[in-house]
CSV table of C-alpha atoms and ligand atoms in Angstrom, one decimal:
chain,number,residue,atom,x,y,z
A,27,UNK,CA,-109.4,43.7,-51.3
A,28,UNK,CA,-107.3,41.2,-49.3
A,29,UNK,CA,-104.1,42.5,-47.7
A,30,UNK,CA,-100.7,40.6,-48.8
A,31,UNK,CA,-100.1,40.2,-45.2
A,32,UNK,CA,-102.3,37.0,-45.6
A,33,UNK,CA,-99.9,35.3,-47.5
A,34,UNK,CA,-98.6,32.1,-45.9
A,35,UNK,CA,-95.6,30.4,-47.8
A,36,UNK,CA,-96.8,26.8,-48.7
A,37,UNK,CA,-100.7,27.9,-47.4
A,38,UNK,CA,-99.5,26.2,-44.1
A,39,UNK,CA,-101.9,26.2,-41.2
A,40,UNK,CA,-104.4,27.4,-43.7
A,41,UNK,CA,-108.0,26.0,-44.0
A,42,UNK,CA,-108.4,25.5,-47.5
A,43,UNK,CA,-111.3,23.5,-47.8
A,44,UNK,CA,-114.6,22.1,-45.9
A,45,UNK,CA,-114.4,18.7,-45.6
A,46,UNK,CA,-116.4,15.7,-43.9
A,47,UNK,CA,-113.8,12.9,-44.6
A,48,UNK,CA,-110.7,13.6,-42.6
A,49,UNK,CA,-109.1,15.5,-40.3
A,50,UNK,CA,-105.6,15.1,-39.1
A,51,UNK,CA,-106.3,16.4,-34.7
A,52,UNK,CA,-102.9,17.2,-33.7
A,53,UNK,CA,-104.5,17.9,-30.3
A,54,UNK,CA,-106.0,14.3,-29.5
A,55,UNK,CA,-103.2,12.7,-31.6
A,56,UNK,CA,-105.7,11.3,-33.8
A,57,UNK,CA,-106.0,10.6,-37.6
A,58,UNK,CA,-110.0,10.9,-37.5
A,59,UNK,CA,-111.5,9.1,-41.2
A,60,UNK,CA,-115.3,9.7,-41.1
A,61,UNK,CA,-115.3,10.0,-37.5
A,62,UNK,CA,-113.2,6.9,-36.6
A,63,UNK,CA,-109.1,6.6,-35.7
A,64,UNK,CA,-107.5,5.5,-38.4
A,65,UNK,CA,-104.8,3.5,-36.2
A,66,UNK,CA,-107.9,1.8,-34.6
A,67,UNK,CA,-109.0,0.8,-37.9
A,68,UNK,CA,-106.0,-0.7,-38.8
A,69,UNK,CA,-106.1,-3.2,-36.1
A,70,UNK,CA,-109.7,-4.3,-36.8
A,71,UNK,CA,-110.4,-3.3,-40.4
A,72,UNK,CA,-109.3,-4.0,-43.9
A,73,UNK,CA,-108.5,-1.5,-47.1
A,74,UNK,CA,-111.7,-2.8,-48.3
A,75,UNK,CA,-113.3,-1.6,-45.3
A,76,UNK,CA,-111.8,1.9,-45.9
A,77,UNK,CA,-112.7,2.0,-49.6
A,78,UNK,CA,-116.1,1.7,-48.4
A,79,UNK,CA,-116.0,4.0,-45.7
A,80,UNK,CA,-114.5,6.5,-47.6
A,81,UNK,CA,-116.6,6.8,-51.0
A,82,UNK,CA,-119.9,5.6,-49.0
A,83,UNK,CA,-119.7,7.6,-45.8
A,84,UNK,CA,-120.2,4.6,-43.3
A,85,UNK,CA,-118.4,1.4,-42.3
A,86,UNK,CA,-119.8,-1.8,-44.5
A,87,UNK,CA,-121.3,-4.9,-43.1
A,88,UNK,CA,-120.0,-7.5,-44.0
A,89,UNK,CA,-121.9,-8.5,-46.9
A,90,UNK,CA,-121.1,-4.7,-48.0
A,91,UNK,CA,-117.4,-5.5,-47.7
A,92,UNK,CA,-117.6,-8.0,-49.7
A,93,UNK,CA,-119.5,-6.3,-52.4
A,94,UNK,CA,-116.7,-3.7,-52.3
A,95,UNK,CA,-114.4,-6.8,-53.1
A,96,UNK,CA,-116.7,-8.1,-56.0
A,97,UNK,CA,-117.1,-4.6,-57.6
A,98,UNK,CA,-113.4,-3.8,-57.6
A,99,UNK,CA,-112.4,-7.8,-58.9
A,100,UNK,CA,-115.4,-7.3,-61.5
A,101,UNK,CA,-113.2,-3.9,-63.0
A,102,UNK,CA,-110.1,-5.8,-62.7
A,103,UNK,CA,-109.6,-5.8,-66.9
A,104,UNK,CA,-107.5,-3.2,-67.9
A,105,UNK,CA,-108.7,-2.2,-72.0
A,106,UNK,CA,-105.9,-4.0,-74.0
A,107,UNK,CA,-104.9,-0.4,-75.6
A,108,UNK,CA,-104.2,1.3,-72.6
A,109,UNK,CA,-101.6,-2.0,-72.0
A,110,UNK,CA,-100.7,-1.4,-75.7
A,111,UNK,CA,-99.9,2.8,-74.8
A,112,UNK,CA,-97.8,1.3,-71.8
A,113,UNK,CA,-95.7,-0.6,-74.3
A,114,UNK,CA,-95.1,2.2,-76.2
A,115,UNK,CA,-93.4,4.5,-73.4
A,116,UNK,CA,-89.6,4.6,-73.8
A,117,UNK,CA,-88.2,1.8,-71.3
A,118,UNK,CA,-86.9,3.5,-68.3
A,119,UNK,CA,-89.7,5.3,-67.6
A,120,UNK,CA,-90.8,5.2,-64.0
A,121,UNK,CA,-93.9,3.4,-63.3
A,122,UNK,CA,-95.5,6.7,-61.5
A,123,UNK,CA,-95.4,8.1,-64.7
A,124,UNK,CA,-96.4,4.8,-66.7
A,125,UNK,CA,-99.6,4.8,-63.9
A,126,UNK,CA,-100.0,9.0,-64.4
A,127,UNK,CA,-100.3,8.1,-68.3
A,128,UNK,CA,-102.8,5.3,-68.0
A,129,UNK,CA,-105.2,7.2,-65.8
A,130,UNK,CA,-105.0,10.1,-67.9
A,131,UNK,CA,-105.8,7.8,-71.0
A,132,UNK,CA,-108.6,5.9,-69.3
A,133,UNK,CA,-110.9,9.0,-69.7
A,134,UNK,CA,-111.3,8.2,-73.3
A,135,UNK,CA,-112.9,5.3,-72.5
A,136,UNK,CA,-115.6,6.1,-70.3
A,137,UNK,CA,-118.8,6.7,-72.3
A,138,UNK,CA,-120.4,8.9,-69.5
A,139,UNK,CA,-117.0,11.3,-68.5
A,140,UNK,CA,-119.3,14.3,-69.2
A,141,UNK,CA,-121.6,12.7,-66.2
A,142,UNK,CA,-120.5,14.0,-62.6
A,143,UNK,CA,-123.5,12.9,-60.4
A,144,UNK,CA,-122.5,11.4,-57.2
A,145,UNK,CA,-123.5,8.5,-58.8
A,146,UNK,CA,-121.7,8.1,-61.9
A,147,UNK,CA,-118.3,9.8,-59.6
A,148,UNK,CA,-119.1,6.6,-57.6
A,149,UNK,CA,-119.0,3.8,-60.2
A,150,UNK,CA,-115.8,5.7,-61.9
A,151,UNK,CA,-113.9,5.5,-58.6
A,152,UNK,CA,-114.9,1.8,-58.2
A,153,UNK,CA,-113.9,1.2,-62.1
A,154,UNK,CA,-110.4,3.3,-61.6
A,155,UNK,CA,-109.8,1.4,-58.2
A,156,UNK,CA,-110.3,-2.3,-59.6
A,157,UNK,CA,-108.0,-1.3,-62.6
A,158,UNK,CA,-105.1,0.1,-60.6
A,159,UNK,CA,-103.6,-3.0,-59.4
A,160,UNK,CA,-102.7,-4.4,-62.7
A,161,UNK,CA,-102.3,-0.4,-64.5
A,162,UNK,CA,-99.5,-0.1,-61.4
A,163,UNK,CA,-97.9,-3.5,-61.7
A,164,UNK,CA,-98.2,-3.9,-65.8
A,165,UNK,CA,-96.8,-0.2,-65.9
A,166,UNK,CA,-93.6,-1.5,-63.7
A,167,UNK,CA,-93.6,-5.0,-65.5
A,168,UNK,CA,-93.8,-3.7,-69.3
A,169,UNK,CA,-91.3,-0.6,-68.6
A,170,UNK,CA,-88.9,-3.2,-67.3
A,171,UNK,CA,-89.2,-5.7,-70.4
A,172,UNK,CA,-91.5,-8.5,-68.5
A,173,UNK,CA,-94.9,-9.6,-69.7
A,174,UNK,CA,-97.8,-8.1,-68.3
A,175,UNK,CA,-99.3,-10.5,-65.4
A,176,UNK,CA,-103.0,-11.3,-65.0
A,177,UNK,CA,-104.9,-10.8,-61.7
A,178,UNK,CA,-106.0,-13.5,-59.5
A,179,UNK,CA,-109.7,-13.3,-58.4
A,180,UNK,CA,-109.5,-15.4,-56.0
A,181,UNK,CA,-107.5,-13.5,-53.7
A,182,UNK,CA,-108.8,-11.0,-51.6
A,183,UNK,CA,-108.1,-7.6,-53.4
A,184,UNK,CA,-105.0,-6.8,-51.5
A,185,UNK,CA,-103.6,-10.3,-51.4
A,186,UNK,CA,-104.2,-10.1,-55.2
A,187,UNK,CA,-102.0,-6.8,-55.9
A,188,UNK,CA,-99.0,-8.0,-53.7
A,189,UNK,CA,-99.5,-11.3,-55.4
A,190,UNK,CA,-99.4,-9.3,-59.2
A,191,UNK,CA,-96.4,-7.6,-57.8
A,192,UNK,CA,-94.3,-10.5,-56.5
A,193,UNK,CA,-95.6,-13.2,-59.0
A,194,UNK,CA,-96.0,-15.4,-55.5
A,195,UNK,CA,-99.2,-16.0,-53.6
A,196,UNK,CA,-98.7,-14.6,-50.3
A,197,UNK,CA,-98.6,-15.8,-46.8
A,198,UNK,CA,-101.5,-14.9,-44.6
A,199,UNK,CA,-99.2,-12.4,-42.5
A,200,UNK,CA,-97.7,-11.0,-45.5
A,201,UNK,CA,-101.0,-10.2,-47.3
A,202,UNK,CA,-102.4,-8.7,-44.0
A,203,UNK,CA,-99.4,-6.4,-43.6
A,204,UNK,CA,-99.7,-5.3,-47.1
A,205,UNK,CA,-103.2,-4.5,-46.4
A,206,UNK,CA,-102.6,-2.9,-43.4
A,207,UNK,CA,-99.9,-0.7,-45.2
A,208,UNK,CA,-102.9,0.3,-47.9
A,209,UNK,CA,-105.3,1.2,-45.2
A,210,UNK,CA,-102.6,3.5,-43.9
A,211,UNK,CA,-101.9,4.8,-46.6
A,212,UNK,CA,-105.6,5.5,-47.9
A,213,UNK,CA,-106.2,9.1,-46.8
A,214,UNK,CA,-104.8,12.0,-45.3
A,215,UNK,CA,-106.6,15.0,-45.0
A,216,UNK,CA,-105.2,17.7,-47.3
A,217,UNK,CA,-101.7,16.8,-48.3
A,218,UNK,CA,-100.4,18.4,-51.7
A,219,UNK,CA,-102.1,15.6,-53.9
A,220,UNK,CA,-105.6,16.0,-52.4
A,221,UNK,CA,-105.6,19.8,-52.8
A,222,UNK,CA,-104.2,19.4,-56.3
A,223,UNK,CA,-107.2,17.0,-57.1
A,224,UNK,CA,-109.4,19.2,-55.3
A,225,UNK,CA,-108.0,22.3,-57.5
A,226,UNK,CA,-109.0,20.5,-60.5
A,227,UNK,CA,-112.0,19.1,-59.4
A,228,UNK,CA,-113.3,22.6,-58.8
A,229,UNK,CA,-113.5,23.9,-62.6
A,230,UNK,CA,-115.5,20.9,-63.3
A,231,UNK,CA,-112.5,18.9,-64.6
A,232,UNK,CA,-113.5,14.9,-64.6
A,233,UNK,CA,-111.8,12.6,-61.8
A,234,UNK,CA,-109.6,10.8,-64.3
A,235,UNK,CA,-108.2,14.8,-64.6
A,236,UNK,CA,-108.1,15.0,-61.1
A,237,UNK,CA,-106.4,11.5,-60.3
A,238,UNK,CA,-103.4,12.6,-62.9
A,239,UNK,CA,-102.2,15.6,-61.4
A,240,UNK,CA,-102.5,13.8,-58.2
A,241,UNK,CA,-100.0,11.4,-59.4
A,242,UNK,CA,-97.9,14.1,-61.0
A,243,UNK,CA,-97.8,15.5,-57.3
A,244,UNK,CA,-97.4,12.7,-55.2
A,245,UNK,CA,-94.6,11.8,-57.4
A,246,UNK,CA,-92.3,14.5,-55.5
A,247,UNK,CA,-90.0,13.7,-52.9
A,248,UNK,CA,-90.9,15.7,-50.5
A,249,UNK,CA,-94.4,13.8,-50.3
A,250,UNK,CA,-94.8,10.4,-51.6
A,251,UNK,CA,-91.8,10.0,-53.7
A,252,UNK,CA,-89.5,9.8,-49.8
A,253,UNK,CA,-90.6,5.8,-49.7
A,254,UNK,CA,-88.5,5.2,-52.7
A,255,UNK,CA,-85.6,7.7,-51.5
A,256,UNK,CA,-85.5,6.2,-48.2
A,257,UNK,CA,-85.6,2.8,-49.4
A,258,UNK,CA,-82.5,3.5,-51.9
A,259,UNK,CA,-80.5,4.8,-49.0
A,260,UNK,CA,-81.3,1.6,-46.5
A,261,UNK,CA,-80.2,-1.0,-49.5
A,262,UNK,CA,-77.1,1.5,-50.5
A,263,UNK,CA,-76.1,1.8,-46.9
A,264,UNK,CA,-76.3,-2.1,-46.2
A,265,UNK,CA,-75.5,-1.9,-42.3
A,266,UNK,CA,-76.2,-0.1,-39.4
A,267,UNK,CA,-72.8,1.6,-39.3
A,268,UNK,CA,-73.3,2.1,-42.8
A,269,UNK,CA,-76.5,3.9,-42.6
A,270,UNK,CA,-76.1,6.3,-39.6
A,271,UNK,CA,-72.9,7.3,-41.2
A,272,UNK,CA,-74.4,8.3,-44.5
A,273,UNK,CA,-77.3,10.2,-42.6
A,274,UNK,CA,-74.6,12.0,-40.8
A,275,UNK,CA,-72.6,13.2,-44.1
A,276,UNK,CA,-76.2,14.6,-45.3
A,277,UNK,CA,-76.8,16.4,-42.5
A,278,UNK,CA,-73.4,18.0,-42.6
A,279,UNK,CA,-74.2,18.9,-46.4
A,280,UNK,CA,-77.6,19.9,-45.0
A,281,UNK,CA,-79.5,17.7,-47.2
A,282,UNK,CA,-82.9,17.1,-46.3
A,283,UNK,CA,-83.7,13.3,-44.9
A,284,UNK,CA,-86.0,11.7,-46.8
A,285,UNK,CA,-88.6,9.7,-44.6
A,286,UNK,CA,-88.5,12.2,-41.5
A,287,UNK,CA,-90.7,15.4,-40.7
A,288,UNK,CA,-94.2,16.3,-41.7
A,289,UNK,CA,-95.7,19.8,-42.2
A,290,UNK,CA,-98.3,18.7,-39.8
A,291,UNK,CA,-96.8,16.5,-37.3
A,292,UNK,CA,-93.7,18.8,-35.8
A,293,UNK,CA,-92.9,17.1,-32.9
A,294,UNK,CA,-94.1,13.5,-33.0
A,295,UNK,CA,-93.5,10.5,-35.0
A,296,UNK,CA,-96.6,10.1,-37.4
A,297,UNK,CA,-99.1,7.3,-35.8
A,298,UNK,CA,-99.1,5.6,-38.8
A,299,UNK,CA,-95.4,4.9,-38.8
A,300,UNK,CA,-95.5,3.3,-35.2
A,301,UNK,CA,-97.8,0.6,-36.7
A,302,UNK,CA,-95.5,-0.1,-39.8
A,303,UNK,CA,-92.7,-0.4,-37.6
A,304,UNK,CA,-94.7,-2.8,-36.0
A,305,UNK,CA,-95.1,-4.9,-39.0
A,306,UNK,CA,-91.6,-4.5,-40.0
A,307,UNK,CA,-90.4,-6.3,-36.7
A,308,UNK,CA,-92.8,-9.0,-37.5
A,309,UNK,CA,-91.3,-9.6,-41.0
A,310,UNK,CA,-88.0,-9.5,-39.4
A,311,UNK,CA,-89.2,-11.9,-36.9
A,312,UNK,CA,-90.4,-14.1,-39.5
A,313,UNK,CA,-87.5,-13.8,-41.5
A,314,UNK,CA,-85.0,-13.9,-38.7
A,315,UNK,CA,-83.2,-11.2,-40.2
A,316,UNK,CA,-83.6,-7.8,-38.4
A,317,UNK,CA,-80.7,-5.7,-40.0
A,318,UNK,CA,-83.4,-3.1,-41.6
A,319,UNK,CA,-85.2,-2.6,-38.3
A,320,UNK,CA,-81.8,-1.8,-37.0
A,321,UNK,CA,-81.1,0.4,-39.3
A,322,UNK,CA,-84.2,2.2,-39.0
A,323,UNK,CA,-84.1,2.4,-35.2
A,324,UNK,CA,-80.5,3.9,-35.5
A,325,UNK,CA,-81.8,6.3,-38.0
A,326,UNK,CA,-84.5,7.5,-35.9
A,327,UNK,CA,-82.6,7.6,-32.9
A,328,UNK,CA,-80.1,10.3,-34.5
A,329,UNK,CA,-82.8,12.1,-36.5
A,330,UNK,CA,-84.5,12.6,-32.7
A,331,UNK,CA,-80.8,13.7,-31.2
A,332,UNK,CA,-79.7,15.7,-34.1
A,333,UNK,CA,-82.6,17.4,-35.7
A,334,UNK,CA,-85.5,16.7,-33.1
A,335,UNK,CA,-87.4,15.1,-36.3
A,336,UNK,CA,-89.6,11.9,-36.5
A,337,UNK,CA,-90.2,9.2,-38.8
A,338,UNK,CA,-93.5,9.9,-41.3
A,339,UNK,CA,-94.9,6.6,-43.1
A,340,UNK,CA,-93.1,6.7,-45.6
A,341,UNK,CA,-89.8,5.8,-43.9
A,342,UNK,CA,-91.4,2.5,-42.1
A,343,UNK,CA,-93.2,1.6,-45.1
A,344,UNK,CA,-90.1,1.4,-47.5
A,345,UNK,CA,-88.3,-1.6,-45.3
A,346,UNK,CA,-91.6,-3.3,-45.4
A,347,UNK,CA,-92.3,-3.2,-49.0
A,348,UNK,CA,-88.7,-4.6,-49.3
A,349,UNK,CA,-88.9,-7.5,-46.9
A,350,UNK,CA,-92.3,-8.1,-48.8
A,351,UNK,CA,-90.6,-8.2,-52.3
A,352,UNK,CA,-92.1,-5.6,-53.7
A,353,UNK,CA,-89.3,-3.6,-56.3
A,354,UNK,CA,-88.1,-0.2,-55.0
A,355,UNK,CA,-90.0,1.7,-57.7
A,356,UNK,CA,-93.3,0.3,-56.9
A,357,UNK,CA,-93.4,2.0,-54.1
A,358,UNK,CA,-94.4,5.5,-54.8
A,359,UNK,CA,-97.1,3.9,-56.9
A,360,UNK,CA,-98.6,1.5,-54.5
A,361,UNK,CA,-98.9,4.7,-52.3
A,362,UNK,CA,-100.7,6.5,-55.3
A,363,UNK,CA,-103.1,3.2,-55.7
A,364,UNK,CA,-104.1,3.2,-52.1
A,365,UNK,CA,-105.0,6.9,-52.0
A,366,UNK,CA,-107.2,7.2,-54.9
A,367,UNK,CA,-109.8,6.1,-52.5
A,368,UNK,CA,-109.3,8.9,-50.3
A,369,UNK,CA,-108.6,11.0,-53.4
A,370,UNK,CA,-112.3,9.8,-55.2
A,371,UNK,CA,-113.9,10.8,-52.1
A,372,UNK,CA,-112.4,14.4,-52.5
A,373,UNK,CA,-113.4,14.5,-55.7
A,374,UNK,CA,-116.9,13.5,-55.1
A,375,UNK,CA,-117.4,16.0,-52.2
A,376,UNK,CA,-115.7,18.8,-54.4
A,377,UNK,CA,-118.3,18.1,-57.2
A,378,UNK,CA,-121.1,18.1,-54.7
A,379,UNK,CA,-120.5,21.0,-53.1
A,380,UNK,CA,-117.8,23.1,-55.4
A,381,UNK,CA,-116.7,26.6,-55.3
A,382,UNK,CA,-114.0,27.4,-57.9
A,383,UNK,CA,-110.7,27.6,-56.1
A,384,UNK,CA,-109.0,31.1,-57.8
A,385,UNK,CA,-106.7,32.6,-54.9
A,386,UNK,CA,-104.5,35.6,-55.1
A,387,UNK,CA,-100.8,36.6,-55.3
A,388,UNK,CA,-98.6,38.6,-53.4
A,389,UNK,CA,-96.8,40.7,-56.4
A,390,UNK,CA,-93.0,41.1,-55.9
A,391,UNK,CA,-92.4,42.0,-59.6
A,392,UNK,CA,-92.1,45.1,-61.6
A,393,UNK,CA,-94.6,47.6,-61.8
A,394,UNK,CA,-94.0,50.5,-64.6
B,429,ACO,C1,-96.5,10.1,-46.5
B,429,ACO,C2,-95.8,11.5,-47.2
B,429,ACO,O1,-96.0,12.1,-47.8
B,429,ACO,S1,-94.6,12.2,-45.6
B,429,ACO,C3,-93.9,13.3,-46.5
B,429,ACO,C4,-92.7,12.4,-47.2
B,429,ACO,N1,-91.6,13.4,-47.2
B,429,ACO,C5,-90.3,13.3,-46.9
B,429,ACO,O2,-90.1,12.6,-46.3
B,429,ACO,C6,-89.2,14.5,-47.1
B,429,ACO,C7,-88.3,15.0,-46.0
B,429,ACO,N2,-89.3,15.8,-45.1
B,429,ACO,C8,-89.7,17.2,-45.6
B,429,ACO,O3,-89.0,17.5,-46.5
B,429,ACO,C9,-89.7,17.8,-44.9
B,429,ACO,O4,-90.3,17.5,-43.5
B,429,ACO,C10,-91.7,18.0,-45.3
B,429,ACO,C11,-91.9,18.6,-46.5
B,429,ACO,C12,-92.6,16.7,-45.5
B,429,ACO,C13,-92.3,18.8,-44.1
B,429,ACO,O5,-91.7,20.1,-44.3
B,429,ACO,P1,-92.0,21.5,-44.0
B,429,ACO,O6,-93.2,21.5,-43.5
B,429,ACO,O7,-92.1,22.6,-45.3
B,429,ACO,O8,-91.0,22.2,-43.1
B,429,ACO,P2,-89.4,23.0,-43.9
B,429,ACO,O9,-88.7,21.8,-45.3
B,429,ACO,O10,-89.6,24.0,-44.2
B,429,ACO,O11,-88.7,22.2,-42.4
B,429,ACO,C14,-88.5,22.9,-41.7
B,429,ACO,C15,-87.3,22.8,-40.5
B,429,ACO,O12,-86.9,21.2,-40.5
B,429,ACO,C16,-85.5,21.1,-41.4
B,429,ACO,N3,-86.2,19.6,-41.9
B,429,ACO,C17,-87.7,19.1,-42.2
B,429,ACO,N4,-87.9,17.8,-42.3
B,429,ACO,C18,-86.4,17.8,-42.9
B,429,ACO,C19,-85.5,16.5,-42.9
B,429,ACO,N5,-86.4,15.3,-43.7
B,429,ACO,N6,-84.5,16.1,-43.1
B,429,ACO,C20,-83.4,17.6,-42.6
B,429,ACO,N7,-84.0,18.6,-42.1
B,429,ACO,C21,-85.5,18.5,-41.8
B,429,ACO,C22,-85.6,21.8,-42.3
B,429,ACO,O13,-84.5,21.8,-42.8
B,429,ACO,C23,-86.1,23.2,-41.6
B,429,ACO,O14,-84.5,23.5,-41.1
B,429,ACO,P3,-84.4,24.9,-40.9
B,429,ACO,O15,-85.3,25.7,-40.2
B,429,ACO,O16,-83.2,24.9,-40.2
B,429,ACO,O17,-84.6,25.7,-42.2
B,430,OAA,O1,-100.1,14.6,-45.1
B,430,OAA,C1,-99.1,15.1,-45.7
B,430,OAA,O2,-99.1,16.1,-46.2
B,430,OAA,C2,-98.6,13.7,-46.5
B,430,OAA,C3,-99.2,12.7,-45.9
B,430,OAA,O3,-98.1,12.1,-44.6
B,430,OAA,C4,-99.9,11.8,-46.6
B,430,OAA,O4,-100.3,12.3,-47.5
B,430,OAA,O5,-99.7,10.6,-46.1
């Protein structure tokens, strides 16, 4: 029998799974995705490369990347009735909940739902990734009394996603910064949402169910929801002094500051946040307005001094999305859309090499 002292709150540091997908190597300071350093990949590769790497296991050739793009585009169409269901949700529903509902409902349209083979699961992953820009953006648009928008298949997948969000053709810089944000968000070892999806998949439940659980997990502000909370703080503060003052007040009240800290990176900045900070600088230079960068740097300095805490990816992704013209309620759904590539890779892996998750408890209740 397992001893009670095996209990670790929040499973901190516990090895929960074997995986060949990714590792946070805190000693070498690397995020390893199928053998490659994610930060190196972000300098040379696109989100479509990461989709292929995560689902197929190797980096694609140019022709294979092009085939990924074509496959995703061929799956852009969302069934009309899924859009109708989004229309029925109460206005004011968060698009994350719209996204969760649409993914859940999509199970009913899968004519091979009970086929959990690698081949069927991969096809399903590409289908869902293809549909996610329309599901995500149109959840937001419908819930805000706007007409759904159609994808533009002449644009690459990520540029089309940004186009659907803003309704404008992105510049080359905007498209490449958005693509990089998707790449950086695509996979990150065993965060709460990935663990959730693997736990669900381990009962032989299907990919839609595992992803639906993962959306719910990612929504919380201790996880993906932090990017929206960061931007709301920055927007409401309006100035560098206003932002610093707000952070100081929150710290006095012992509140958590969203966008700082990480379960794994304790004493340094999330390397992905550094990359998004570079993108923020580029956008500030291009737009001739450095306010958001100045605010973020002042917040970063204060948090290092006062708490010894450093930014995570959400802290710098938030102002980047703002400068790209993305409405705040879409920040976490975009994170989820990108992460679906990693999540699907984990669900595939779980189905291929399964052991049911069923841990035990440290009982603290009464016993008569
Ligand atoms: C892409 C992502 O999903 S990254 C995560 C995004 N989430 C956030 O940014 C939310 C804000 N951050 C946090 O809440 C945390 O840092 C987490 C949840 C990400 C990880 O934290 P955990 O490993 O659970 O650490 P925990 O919450 O126990 O914090 C340890 C200590 O640091 C403090 N701390 C950690 N993060 C923060 C923060 N953001 N602001 C203020 N204090 C913090 C805690 O208050 C605690 O202090 P104490 O020991 O004096 O009580
Ligand atoms: O790893 C985590 O716990 C959270 C995170 O940064 C991510 O999911 O990208």
